mmCIF file of C-alpha atoms and ligand atoms in Angstrom:
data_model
loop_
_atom_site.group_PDB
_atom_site.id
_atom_site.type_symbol
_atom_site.label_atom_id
_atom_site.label_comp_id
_atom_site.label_asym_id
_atom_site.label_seq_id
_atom_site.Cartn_x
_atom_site.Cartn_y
_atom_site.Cartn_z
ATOM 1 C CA UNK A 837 -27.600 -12.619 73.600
ATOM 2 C CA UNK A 838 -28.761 -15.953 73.622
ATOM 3 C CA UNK A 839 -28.091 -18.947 70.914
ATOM 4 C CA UNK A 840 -30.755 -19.812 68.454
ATOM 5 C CA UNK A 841 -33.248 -23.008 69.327
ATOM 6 C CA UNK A 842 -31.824 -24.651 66.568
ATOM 7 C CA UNK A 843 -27.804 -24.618 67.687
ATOM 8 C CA UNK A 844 -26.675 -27.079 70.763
ATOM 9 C CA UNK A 845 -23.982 -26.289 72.380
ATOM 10 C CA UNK A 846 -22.657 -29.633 74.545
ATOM 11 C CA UNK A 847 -19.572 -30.968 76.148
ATOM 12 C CA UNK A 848 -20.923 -34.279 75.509
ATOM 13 C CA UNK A 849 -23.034 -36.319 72.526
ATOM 14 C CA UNK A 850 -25.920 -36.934 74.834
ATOM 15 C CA UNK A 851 -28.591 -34.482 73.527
ATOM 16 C CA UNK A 852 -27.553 -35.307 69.870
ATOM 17 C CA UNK A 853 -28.462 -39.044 70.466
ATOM 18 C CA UNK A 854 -31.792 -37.827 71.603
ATOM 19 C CA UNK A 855 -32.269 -35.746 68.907
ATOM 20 C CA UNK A 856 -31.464 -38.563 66.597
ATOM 21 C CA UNK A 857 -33.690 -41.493 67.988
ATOM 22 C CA UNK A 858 -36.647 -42.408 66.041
ATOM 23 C CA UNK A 859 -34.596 -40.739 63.019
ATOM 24 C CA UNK A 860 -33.750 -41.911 59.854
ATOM 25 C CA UNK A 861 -30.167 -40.743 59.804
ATOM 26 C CA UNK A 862 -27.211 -40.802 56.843
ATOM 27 C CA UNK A 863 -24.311 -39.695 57.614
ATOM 28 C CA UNK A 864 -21.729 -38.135 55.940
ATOM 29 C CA UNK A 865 -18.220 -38.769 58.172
ATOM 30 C CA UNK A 866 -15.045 -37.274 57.702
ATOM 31 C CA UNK A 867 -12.694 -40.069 57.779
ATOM 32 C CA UNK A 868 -10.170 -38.415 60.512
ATOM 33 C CA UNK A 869 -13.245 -38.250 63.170
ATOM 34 C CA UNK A 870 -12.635 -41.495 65.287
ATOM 35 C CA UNK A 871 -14.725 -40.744 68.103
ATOM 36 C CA UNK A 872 -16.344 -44.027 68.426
ATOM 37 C CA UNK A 873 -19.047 -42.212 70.720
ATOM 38 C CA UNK A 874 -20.178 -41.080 67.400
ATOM 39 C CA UNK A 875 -19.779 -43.680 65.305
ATOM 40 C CA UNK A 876 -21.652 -45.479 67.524
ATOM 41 C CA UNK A 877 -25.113 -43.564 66.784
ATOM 42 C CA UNK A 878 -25.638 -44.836 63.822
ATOM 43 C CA UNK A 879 -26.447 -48.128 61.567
ATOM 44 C CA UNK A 880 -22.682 -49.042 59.720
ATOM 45 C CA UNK A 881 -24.279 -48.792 56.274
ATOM 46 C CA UNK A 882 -25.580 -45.830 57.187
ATOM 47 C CA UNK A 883 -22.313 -44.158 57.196
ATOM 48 C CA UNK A 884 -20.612 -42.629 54.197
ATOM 49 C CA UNK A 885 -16.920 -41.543 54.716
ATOM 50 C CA UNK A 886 -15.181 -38.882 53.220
ATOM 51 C CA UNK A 887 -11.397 -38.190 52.277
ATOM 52 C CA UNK A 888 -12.588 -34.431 53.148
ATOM 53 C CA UNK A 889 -10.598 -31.558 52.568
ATOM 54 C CA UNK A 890 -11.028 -28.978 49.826
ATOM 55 C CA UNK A 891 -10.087 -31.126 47.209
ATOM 56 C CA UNK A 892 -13.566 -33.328 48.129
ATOM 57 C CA UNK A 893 -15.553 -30.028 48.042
ATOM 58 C CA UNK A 894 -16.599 -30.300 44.418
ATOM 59 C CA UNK A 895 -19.942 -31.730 42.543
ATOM 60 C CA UNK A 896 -18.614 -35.115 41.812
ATOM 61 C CA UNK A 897 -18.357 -35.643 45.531
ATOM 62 C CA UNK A 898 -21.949 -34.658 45.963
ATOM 63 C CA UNK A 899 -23.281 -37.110 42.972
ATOM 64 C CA UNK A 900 -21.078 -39.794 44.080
ATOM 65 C CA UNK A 901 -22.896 -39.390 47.994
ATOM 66 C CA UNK A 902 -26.502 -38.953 46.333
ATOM 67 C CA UNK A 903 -25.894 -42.480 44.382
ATOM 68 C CA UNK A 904 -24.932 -44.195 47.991
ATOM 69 C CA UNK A 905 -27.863 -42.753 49.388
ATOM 70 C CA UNK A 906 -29.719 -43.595 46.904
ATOM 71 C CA UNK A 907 -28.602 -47.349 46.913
ATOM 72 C CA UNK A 908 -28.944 -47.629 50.393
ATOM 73 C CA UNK A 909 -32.853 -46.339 50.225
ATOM 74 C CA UNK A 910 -32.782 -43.195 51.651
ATOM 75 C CA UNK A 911 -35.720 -41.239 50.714
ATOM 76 C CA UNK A 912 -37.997 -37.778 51.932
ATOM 77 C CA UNK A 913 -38.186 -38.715 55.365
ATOM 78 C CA UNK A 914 -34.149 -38.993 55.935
ATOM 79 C CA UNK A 915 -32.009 -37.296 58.150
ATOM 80 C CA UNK A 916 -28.612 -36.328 56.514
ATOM 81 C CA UNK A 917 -25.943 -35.510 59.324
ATOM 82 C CA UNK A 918 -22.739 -33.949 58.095
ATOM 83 C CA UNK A 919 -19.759 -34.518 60.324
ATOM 84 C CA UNK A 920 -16.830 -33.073 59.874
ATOM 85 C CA UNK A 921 -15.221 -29.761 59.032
ATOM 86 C CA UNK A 922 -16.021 -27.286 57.208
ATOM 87 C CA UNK A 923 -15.701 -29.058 54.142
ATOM 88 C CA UNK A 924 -17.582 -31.635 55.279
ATOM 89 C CA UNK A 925 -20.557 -29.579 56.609
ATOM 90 C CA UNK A 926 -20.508 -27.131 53.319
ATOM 91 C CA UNK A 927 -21.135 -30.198 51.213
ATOM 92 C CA UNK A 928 -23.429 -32.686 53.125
ATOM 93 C CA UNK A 929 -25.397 -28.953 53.700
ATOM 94 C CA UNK A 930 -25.415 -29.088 49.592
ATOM 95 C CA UNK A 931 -26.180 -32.408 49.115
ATOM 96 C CA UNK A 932 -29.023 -32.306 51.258
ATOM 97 C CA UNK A 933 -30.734 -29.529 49.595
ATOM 98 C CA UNK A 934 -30.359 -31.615 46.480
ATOM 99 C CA UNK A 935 -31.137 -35.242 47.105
ATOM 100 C CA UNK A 936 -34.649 -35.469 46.085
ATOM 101 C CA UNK A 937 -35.421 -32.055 46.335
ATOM 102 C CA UNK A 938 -34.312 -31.419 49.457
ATOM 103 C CA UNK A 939 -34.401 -33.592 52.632
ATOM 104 C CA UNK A 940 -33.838 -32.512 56.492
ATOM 105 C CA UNK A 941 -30.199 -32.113 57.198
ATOM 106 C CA UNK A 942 -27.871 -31.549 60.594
ATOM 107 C CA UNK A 943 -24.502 -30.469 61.405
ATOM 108 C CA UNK A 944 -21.742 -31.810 63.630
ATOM 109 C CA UNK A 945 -19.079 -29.774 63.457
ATOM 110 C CA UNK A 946 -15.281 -31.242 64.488
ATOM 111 C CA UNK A 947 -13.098 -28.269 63.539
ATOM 112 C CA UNK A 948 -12.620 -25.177 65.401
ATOM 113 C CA UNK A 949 -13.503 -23.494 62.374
ATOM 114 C CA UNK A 950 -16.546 -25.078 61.440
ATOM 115 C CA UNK A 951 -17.770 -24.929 64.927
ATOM 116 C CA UNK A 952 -17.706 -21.198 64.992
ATOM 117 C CA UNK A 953 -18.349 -20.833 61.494
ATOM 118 C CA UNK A 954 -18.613 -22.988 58.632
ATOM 119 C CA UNK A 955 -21.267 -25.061 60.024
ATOM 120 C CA UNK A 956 -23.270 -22.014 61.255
ATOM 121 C CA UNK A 957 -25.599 -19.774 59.061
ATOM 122 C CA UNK A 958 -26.944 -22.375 56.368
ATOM 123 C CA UNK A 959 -24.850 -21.664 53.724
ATOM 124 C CA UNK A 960 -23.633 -24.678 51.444
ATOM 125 C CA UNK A 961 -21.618 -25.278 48.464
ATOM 126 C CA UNK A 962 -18.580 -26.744 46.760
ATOM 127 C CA UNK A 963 -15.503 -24.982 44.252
ATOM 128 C CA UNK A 964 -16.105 -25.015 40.808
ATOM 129 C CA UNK A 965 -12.611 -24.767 38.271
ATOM 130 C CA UNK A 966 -10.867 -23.151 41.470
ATOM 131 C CA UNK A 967 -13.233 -20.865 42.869
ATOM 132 C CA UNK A 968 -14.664 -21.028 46.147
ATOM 133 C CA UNK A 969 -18.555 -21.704 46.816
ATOM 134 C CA UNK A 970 -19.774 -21.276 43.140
ATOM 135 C CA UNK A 971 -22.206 -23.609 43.344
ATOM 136 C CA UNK A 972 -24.427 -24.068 46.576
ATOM 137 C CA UNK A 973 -27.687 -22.836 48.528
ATOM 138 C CA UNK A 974 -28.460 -21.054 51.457
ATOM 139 C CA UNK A 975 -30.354 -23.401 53.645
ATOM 140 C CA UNK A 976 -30.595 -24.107 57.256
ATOM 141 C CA UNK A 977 -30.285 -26.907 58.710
ATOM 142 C CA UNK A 978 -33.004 -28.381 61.424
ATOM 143 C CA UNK A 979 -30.013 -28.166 63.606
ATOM 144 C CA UNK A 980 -26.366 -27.910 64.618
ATOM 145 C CA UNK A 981 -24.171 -29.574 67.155
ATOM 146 C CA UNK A 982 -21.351 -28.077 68.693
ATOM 147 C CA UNK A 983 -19.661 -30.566 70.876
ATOM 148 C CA UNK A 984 -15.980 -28.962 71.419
ATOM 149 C CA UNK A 985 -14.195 -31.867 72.398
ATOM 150 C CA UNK A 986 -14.991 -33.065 69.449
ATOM 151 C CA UNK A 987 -12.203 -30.998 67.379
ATOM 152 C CA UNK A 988 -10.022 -32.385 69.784
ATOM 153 C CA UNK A 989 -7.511 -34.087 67.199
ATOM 154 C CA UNK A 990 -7.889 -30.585 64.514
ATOM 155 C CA UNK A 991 -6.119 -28.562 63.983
ATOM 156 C CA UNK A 992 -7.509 -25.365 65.389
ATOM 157 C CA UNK A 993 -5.444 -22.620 63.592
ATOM 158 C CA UNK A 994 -8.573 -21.924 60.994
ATOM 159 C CA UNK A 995 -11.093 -21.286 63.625
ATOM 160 C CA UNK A 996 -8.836 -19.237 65.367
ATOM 161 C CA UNK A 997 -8.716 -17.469 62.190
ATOM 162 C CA UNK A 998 -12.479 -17.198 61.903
ATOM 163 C CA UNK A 999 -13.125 -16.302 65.305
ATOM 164 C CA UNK A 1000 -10.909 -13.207 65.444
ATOM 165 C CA UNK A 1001 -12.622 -12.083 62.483
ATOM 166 C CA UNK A 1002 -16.085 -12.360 64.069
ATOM 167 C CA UNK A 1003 -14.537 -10.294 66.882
ATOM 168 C CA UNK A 1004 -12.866 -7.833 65.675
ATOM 169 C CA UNK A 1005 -16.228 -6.795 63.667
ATOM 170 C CA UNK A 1006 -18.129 -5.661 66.978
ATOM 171 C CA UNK A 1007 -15.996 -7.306 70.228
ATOM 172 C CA UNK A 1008 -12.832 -5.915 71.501
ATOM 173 C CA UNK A 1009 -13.116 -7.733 74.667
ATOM 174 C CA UNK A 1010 -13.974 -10.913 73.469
ATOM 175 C CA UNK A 1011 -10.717 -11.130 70.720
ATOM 176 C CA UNK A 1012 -8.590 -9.482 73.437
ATOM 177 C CA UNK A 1013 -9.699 -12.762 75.184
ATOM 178 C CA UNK A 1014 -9.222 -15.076 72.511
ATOM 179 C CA UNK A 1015 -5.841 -14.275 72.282
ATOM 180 C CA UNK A 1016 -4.538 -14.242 75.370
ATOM 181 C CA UNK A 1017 -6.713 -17.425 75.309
ATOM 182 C CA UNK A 1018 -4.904 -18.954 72.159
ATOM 183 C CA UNK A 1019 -1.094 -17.912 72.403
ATOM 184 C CA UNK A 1020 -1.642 -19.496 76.319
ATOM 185 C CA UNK A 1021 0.546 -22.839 75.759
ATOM 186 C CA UNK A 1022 -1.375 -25.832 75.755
ATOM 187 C CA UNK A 1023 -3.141 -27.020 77.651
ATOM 188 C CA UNK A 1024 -5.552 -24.387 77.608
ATOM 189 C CA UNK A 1025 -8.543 -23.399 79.973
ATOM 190 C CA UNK A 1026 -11.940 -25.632 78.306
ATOM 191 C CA UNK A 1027 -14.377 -23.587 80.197
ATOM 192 C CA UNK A 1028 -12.952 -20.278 78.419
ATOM 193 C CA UNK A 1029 -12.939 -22.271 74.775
ATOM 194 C CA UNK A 1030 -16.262 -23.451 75.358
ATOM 195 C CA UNK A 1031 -17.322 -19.552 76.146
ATOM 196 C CA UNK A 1032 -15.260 -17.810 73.591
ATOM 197 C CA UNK A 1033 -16.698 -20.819 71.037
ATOM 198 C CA UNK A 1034 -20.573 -19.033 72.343
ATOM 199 C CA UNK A 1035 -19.766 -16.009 71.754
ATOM 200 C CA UNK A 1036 -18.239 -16.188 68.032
ATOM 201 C CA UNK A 1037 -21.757 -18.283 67.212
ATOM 202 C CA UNK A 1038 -23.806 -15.494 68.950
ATOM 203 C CA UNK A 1039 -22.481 -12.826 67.242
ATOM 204 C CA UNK A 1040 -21.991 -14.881 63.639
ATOM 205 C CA UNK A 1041 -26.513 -16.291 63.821
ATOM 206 C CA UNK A 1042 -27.254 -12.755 65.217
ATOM 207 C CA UNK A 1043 -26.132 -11.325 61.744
ATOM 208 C CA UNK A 1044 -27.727 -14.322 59.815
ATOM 209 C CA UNK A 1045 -30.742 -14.017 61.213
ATOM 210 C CA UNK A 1046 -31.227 -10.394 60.369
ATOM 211 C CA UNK A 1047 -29.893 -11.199 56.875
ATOM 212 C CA UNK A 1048 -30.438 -14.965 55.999
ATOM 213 C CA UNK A 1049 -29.680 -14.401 52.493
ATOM 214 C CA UNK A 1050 -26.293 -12.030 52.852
ATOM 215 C CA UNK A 1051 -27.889 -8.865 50.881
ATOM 216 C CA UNK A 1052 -26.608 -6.948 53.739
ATOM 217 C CA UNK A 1053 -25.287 -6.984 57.006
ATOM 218 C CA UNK A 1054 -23.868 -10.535 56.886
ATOM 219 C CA UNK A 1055 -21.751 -9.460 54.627
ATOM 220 C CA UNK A 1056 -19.332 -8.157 57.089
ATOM 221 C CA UNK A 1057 -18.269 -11.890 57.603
ATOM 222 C CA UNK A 1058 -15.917 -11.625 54.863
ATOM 223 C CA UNK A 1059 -14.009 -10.052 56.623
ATOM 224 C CA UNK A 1060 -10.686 -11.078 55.373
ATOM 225 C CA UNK A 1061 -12.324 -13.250 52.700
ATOM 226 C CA UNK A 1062 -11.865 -11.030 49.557
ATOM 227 C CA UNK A 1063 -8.245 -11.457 49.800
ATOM 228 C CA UNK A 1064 -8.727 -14.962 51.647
ATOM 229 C CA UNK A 1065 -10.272 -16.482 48.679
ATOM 230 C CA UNK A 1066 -8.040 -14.985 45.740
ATOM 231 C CA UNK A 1067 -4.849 -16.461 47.881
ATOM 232 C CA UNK A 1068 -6.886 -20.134 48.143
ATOM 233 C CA UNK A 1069 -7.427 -19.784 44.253
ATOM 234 C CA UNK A 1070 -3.792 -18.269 43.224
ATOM 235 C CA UNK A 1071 -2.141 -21.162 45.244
ATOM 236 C CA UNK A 1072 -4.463 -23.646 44.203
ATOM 237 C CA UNK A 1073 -5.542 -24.464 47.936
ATOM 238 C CA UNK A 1074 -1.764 -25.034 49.131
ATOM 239 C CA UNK A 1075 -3.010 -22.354 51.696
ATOM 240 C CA UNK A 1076 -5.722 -23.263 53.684
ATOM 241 C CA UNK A 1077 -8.665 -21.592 54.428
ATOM 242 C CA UNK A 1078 -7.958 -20.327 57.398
ATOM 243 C CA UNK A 1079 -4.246 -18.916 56.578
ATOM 244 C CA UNK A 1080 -6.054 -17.654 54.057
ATOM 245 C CA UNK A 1081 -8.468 -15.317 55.910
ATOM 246 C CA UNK A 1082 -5.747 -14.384 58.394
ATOM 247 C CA UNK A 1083 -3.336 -12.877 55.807
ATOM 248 C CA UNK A 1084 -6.375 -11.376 54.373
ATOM 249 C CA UNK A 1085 -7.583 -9.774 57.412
ATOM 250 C CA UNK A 1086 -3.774 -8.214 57.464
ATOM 251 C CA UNK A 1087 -4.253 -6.969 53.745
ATOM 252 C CA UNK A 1088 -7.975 -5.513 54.644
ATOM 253 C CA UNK A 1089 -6.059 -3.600 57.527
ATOM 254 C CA UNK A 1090 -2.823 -2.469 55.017
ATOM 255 C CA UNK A 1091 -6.007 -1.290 52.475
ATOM 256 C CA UNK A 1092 -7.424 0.448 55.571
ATOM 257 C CA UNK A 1093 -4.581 2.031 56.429
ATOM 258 C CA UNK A 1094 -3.642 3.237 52.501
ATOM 259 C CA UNK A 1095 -6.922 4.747 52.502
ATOM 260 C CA UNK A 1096 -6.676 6.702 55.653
ATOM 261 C CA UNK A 1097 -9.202 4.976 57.592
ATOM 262 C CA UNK A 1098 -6.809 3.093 60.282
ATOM 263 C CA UNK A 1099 -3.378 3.983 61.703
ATOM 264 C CA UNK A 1100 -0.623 1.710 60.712
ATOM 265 C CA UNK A 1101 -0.614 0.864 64.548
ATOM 266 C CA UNK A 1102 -3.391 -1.399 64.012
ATOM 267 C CA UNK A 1103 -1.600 -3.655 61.138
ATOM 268 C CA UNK A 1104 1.221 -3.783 63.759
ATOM 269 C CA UNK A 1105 -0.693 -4.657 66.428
ATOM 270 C CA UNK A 1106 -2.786 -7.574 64.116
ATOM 271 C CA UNK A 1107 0.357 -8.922 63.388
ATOM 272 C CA UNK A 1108 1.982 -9.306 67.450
ATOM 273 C CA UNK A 1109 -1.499 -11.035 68.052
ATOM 274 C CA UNK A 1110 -2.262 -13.212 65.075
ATOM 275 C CA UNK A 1111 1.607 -14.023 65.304
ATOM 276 C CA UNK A 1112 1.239 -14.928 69.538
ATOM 277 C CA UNK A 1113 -2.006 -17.395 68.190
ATOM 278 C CA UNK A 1114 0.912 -19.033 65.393
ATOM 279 C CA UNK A 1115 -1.487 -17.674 62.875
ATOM 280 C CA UNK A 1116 0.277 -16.759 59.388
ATOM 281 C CA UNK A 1117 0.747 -13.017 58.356
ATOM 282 C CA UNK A 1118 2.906 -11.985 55.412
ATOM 283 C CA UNK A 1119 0.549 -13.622 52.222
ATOM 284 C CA UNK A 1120 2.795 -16.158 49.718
ATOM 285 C CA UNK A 1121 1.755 -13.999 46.938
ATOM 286 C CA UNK A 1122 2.653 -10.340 45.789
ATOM 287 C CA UNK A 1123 0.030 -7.851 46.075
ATOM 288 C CA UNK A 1124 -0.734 -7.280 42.506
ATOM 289 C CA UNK A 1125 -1.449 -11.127 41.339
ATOM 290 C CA UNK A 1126 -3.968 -10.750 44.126
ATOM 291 C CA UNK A 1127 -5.637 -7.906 42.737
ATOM 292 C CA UNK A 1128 -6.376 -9.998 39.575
ATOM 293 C CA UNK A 1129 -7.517 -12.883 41.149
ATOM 294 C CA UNK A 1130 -10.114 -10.073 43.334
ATOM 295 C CA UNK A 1131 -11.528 -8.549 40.395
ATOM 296 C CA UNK A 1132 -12.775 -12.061 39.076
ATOM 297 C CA UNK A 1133 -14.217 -12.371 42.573
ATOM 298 C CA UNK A 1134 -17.948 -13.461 42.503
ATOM 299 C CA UNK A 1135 -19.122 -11.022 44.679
ATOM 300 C CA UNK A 1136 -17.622 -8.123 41.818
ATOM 301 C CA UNK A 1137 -20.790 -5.224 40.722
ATOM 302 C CA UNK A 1138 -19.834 -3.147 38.182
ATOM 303 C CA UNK A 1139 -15.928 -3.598 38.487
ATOM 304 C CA UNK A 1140 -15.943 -2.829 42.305
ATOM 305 C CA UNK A 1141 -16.084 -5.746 44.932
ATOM 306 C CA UNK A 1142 -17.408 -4.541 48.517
ATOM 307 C CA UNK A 1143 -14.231 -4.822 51.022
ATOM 308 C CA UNK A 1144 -14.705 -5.196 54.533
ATOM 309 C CA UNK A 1145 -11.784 -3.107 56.127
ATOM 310 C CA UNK A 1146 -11.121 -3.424 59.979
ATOM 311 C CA UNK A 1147 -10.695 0.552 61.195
ATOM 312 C CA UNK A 1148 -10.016 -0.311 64.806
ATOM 313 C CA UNK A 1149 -10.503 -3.832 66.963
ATOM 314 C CA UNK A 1150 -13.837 -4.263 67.209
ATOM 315 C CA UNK A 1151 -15.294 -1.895 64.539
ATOM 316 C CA UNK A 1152 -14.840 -2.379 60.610
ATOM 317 C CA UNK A 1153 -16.552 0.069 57.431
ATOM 318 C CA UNK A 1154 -17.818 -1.344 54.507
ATOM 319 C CA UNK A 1155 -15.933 0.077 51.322
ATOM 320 C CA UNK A 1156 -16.433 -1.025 47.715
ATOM 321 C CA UNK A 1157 -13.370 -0.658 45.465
ATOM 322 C CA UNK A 1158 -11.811 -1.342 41.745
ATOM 323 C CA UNK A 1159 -8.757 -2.838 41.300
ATOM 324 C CA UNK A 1160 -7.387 0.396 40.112
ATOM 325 C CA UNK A 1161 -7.997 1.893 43.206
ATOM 326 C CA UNK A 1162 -6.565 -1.165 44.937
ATOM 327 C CA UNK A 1163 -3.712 -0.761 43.206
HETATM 328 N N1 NAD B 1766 -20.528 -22.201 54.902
HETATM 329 C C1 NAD B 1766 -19.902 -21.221 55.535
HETATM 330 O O1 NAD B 1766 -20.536 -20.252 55.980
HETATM 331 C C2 NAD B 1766 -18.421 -21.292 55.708
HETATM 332 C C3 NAD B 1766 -17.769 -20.380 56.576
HETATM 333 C C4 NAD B 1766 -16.393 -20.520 56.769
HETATM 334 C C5 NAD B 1766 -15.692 -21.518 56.110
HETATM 335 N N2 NAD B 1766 -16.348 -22.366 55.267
HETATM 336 C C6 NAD B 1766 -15.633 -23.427 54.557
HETATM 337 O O2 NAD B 1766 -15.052 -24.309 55.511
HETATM 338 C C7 NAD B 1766 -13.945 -24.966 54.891
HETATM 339 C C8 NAD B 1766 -12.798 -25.014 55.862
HETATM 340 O O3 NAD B 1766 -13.186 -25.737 57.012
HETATM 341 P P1 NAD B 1766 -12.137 -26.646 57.813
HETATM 342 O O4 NAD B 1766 -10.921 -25.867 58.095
HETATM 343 O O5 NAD B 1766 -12.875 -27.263 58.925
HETATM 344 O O6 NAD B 1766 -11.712 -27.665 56.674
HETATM 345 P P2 NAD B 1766 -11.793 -29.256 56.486
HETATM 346 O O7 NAD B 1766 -13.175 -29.731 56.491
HETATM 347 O O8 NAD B 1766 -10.994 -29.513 55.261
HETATM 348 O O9 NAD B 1766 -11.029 -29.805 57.762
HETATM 349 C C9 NAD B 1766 -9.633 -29.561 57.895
HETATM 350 C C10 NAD B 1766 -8.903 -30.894 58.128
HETATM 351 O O10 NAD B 1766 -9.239 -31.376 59.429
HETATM 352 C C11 NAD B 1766 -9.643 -32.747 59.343
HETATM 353 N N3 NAD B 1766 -10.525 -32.985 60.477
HETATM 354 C C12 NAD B 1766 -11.816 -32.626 60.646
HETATM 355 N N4 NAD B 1766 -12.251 -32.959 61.868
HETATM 356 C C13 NAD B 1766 -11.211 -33.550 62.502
HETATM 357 C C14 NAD B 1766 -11.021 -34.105 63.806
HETATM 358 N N5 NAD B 1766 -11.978 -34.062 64.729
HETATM 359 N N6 NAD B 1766 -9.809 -34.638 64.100
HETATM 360 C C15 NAD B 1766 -8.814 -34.636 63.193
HETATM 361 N N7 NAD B 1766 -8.908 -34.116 61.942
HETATM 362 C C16 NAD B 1766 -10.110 -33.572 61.614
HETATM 363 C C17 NAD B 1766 -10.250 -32.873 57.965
HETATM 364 O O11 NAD B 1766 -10.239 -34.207 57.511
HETATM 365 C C18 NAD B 1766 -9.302 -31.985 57.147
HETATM 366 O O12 NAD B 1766 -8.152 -32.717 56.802
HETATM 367 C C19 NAD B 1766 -13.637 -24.208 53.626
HETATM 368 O O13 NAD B 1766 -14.044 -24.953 52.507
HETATM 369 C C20 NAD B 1766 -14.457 -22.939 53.761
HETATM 370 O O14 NAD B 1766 -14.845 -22.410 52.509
HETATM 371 C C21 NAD B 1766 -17.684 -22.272 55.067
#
């Protein structure tokens, strides 16, 4: 399976640079990326930095960036580059849809997590009153960077997070990898990152691009996220994103196994691995506040939301359930 035209996948910034000459390029830069390398690719007042994080991921973030653009003359032709994490790249991704009606936007990803995820796929958006993504677009950008020294100085637990998820839909081999790959102590092997990193983007833009707009298979993605996002919302982003989806994952698996579908031996064995990659398991919150932070989840027709459920490693079912039934 081969990467899409449009995603780069580098150990170094050179291809970016020659993507970007002759360019009229903004950039939006997450204030903890220091790689001068980077920096260094663009005009100074060209650069707009972020306090990211999801706090930043909101509206007024996005008006206050259109007005700087807007001051410093960007117009049709720019080139906005979001670089950053997945907070980052969700809202530049927004912003450019926005500014003027749209203008061409990139991606630089410097987590783990946006790398393999966030930053792929061309969804955008910011929180609205505490819940995740109500407001965005699905657009894709002209094209994404994935340089992975680059999330050198992140913290990588979220996109470990991410990437088991994308494996455990349809690759036993490749999480088996992953985590003997990420509960190896440090320093770990770069040539196995940079191939594990492939593989979690082949798998994630093979689903997009048979379903762009997530009215079906896509969907499985969220893995983990149904849960994920009511734990973000019910402790008001004190757990990140990507603790977030790992607990979830774990509560897909305990719904799996309630229902019949998966033997408890796979919530066990979750557990031993997503504990060996110092990945969280045992959610802050009890079970039932969960349940009514789920059924106001976006994604709710008719009373039932659609939950992804792993049955084994490497194979999930699609099940859509009230919150009775939850219960
Ligand atoms: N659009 C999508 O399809 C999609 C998919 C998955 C997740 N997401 C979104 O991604 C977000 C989470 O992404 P994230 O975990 O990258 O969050 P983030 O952007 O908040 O980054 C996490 C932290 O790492 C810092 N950081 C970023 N790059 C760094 C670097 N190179 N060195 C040091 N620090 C660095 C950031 O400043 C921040 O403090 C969530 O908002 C989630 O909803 C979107």
């Amino acid at each position: 399976m081969a990467l899409p035209d449009s995603i780069l996948l580098s150990g170094n910034l050179k291809l970016l640079e020659q993507r970007l000459q002759g360019r009229e390029v903004y950039a939006v830069l997450d204030d903890k990326v220091k790689e001068p390398r980077l920096t260094g690719l663009f005009r100074p007042d060209h650069i707009f930095r972020i306090e990211a994080g999801e706090a930043a991921k909101r509206m007024a973030t996005v008006e206050a960036l259109a007005a700087k653009l807007l001051a410093a003359g960007a117009d049709r032709d720019a080139l906005l580059l979001g670089i950053g994490g997945g907070t980052t790249t969700d809202l530049t991704g927004l912003l450019a849809a926005l500014y003027q009606r749209g203008v061409a936007c990139a991606l630089v990803p410097t987590t783990l997590l946006a790398q393999v995820d966030a930053a792929i796929g061309g969804k955008n958006g910011v929180n609205l009153e505490g819940y995740k993504n109500m407001l965005g677009t699905f657009r894709a950008p002209e094209f994404i960077y994935i340089c992975p020294p680059l999330a050198e100085g992140a913290d990588d637990r979220g996109g470990i997070a991410e990437m088991l998820k994308t494996f455990l839909l349809c690759d036993a081999a490749a999480y088996a990898r992953a985590v003997v790959h990420f509960s190896a102590p440090l320093p770990r092997c770069a040539a196995e990152r940079l191939s594990l990193i492939r593989r979690a983007v082949e798998i994630k833009s093979n689903l997009v691009e048979e379903d762009f707009l997530d009215e079906g298979p896509r969907h499985l993605l969220n893995l983990g996220h149904t849960f994920g996002h009511a734990i973000e919302k019910c402790t008001q982003g004190a757990v990140t994103h990507g603790d977030a989806v790992a607990m979830g994952i774990i509560l897909a698996a305990e719904t799996a196994v309630r229902l019949g579908e998966a033997e408890p031996a796979l919530v066990e064995r979750l557990k031993r691995d997503f504990t060996a990659c110092g990945l969280p398991t045992e959610s802050p919150l009890p079970r039932e506040a969960l349940i009514e932070a789920v059924a106001k989840d976006k994604k709710s027709r008719e009373g039932a939301v659609r939950f992804v459920l792993p049955v084994a490693i490497g194979r999930v079912m699609v099940q859509p359930l009230k919150p009775e039934e939850l219960r």
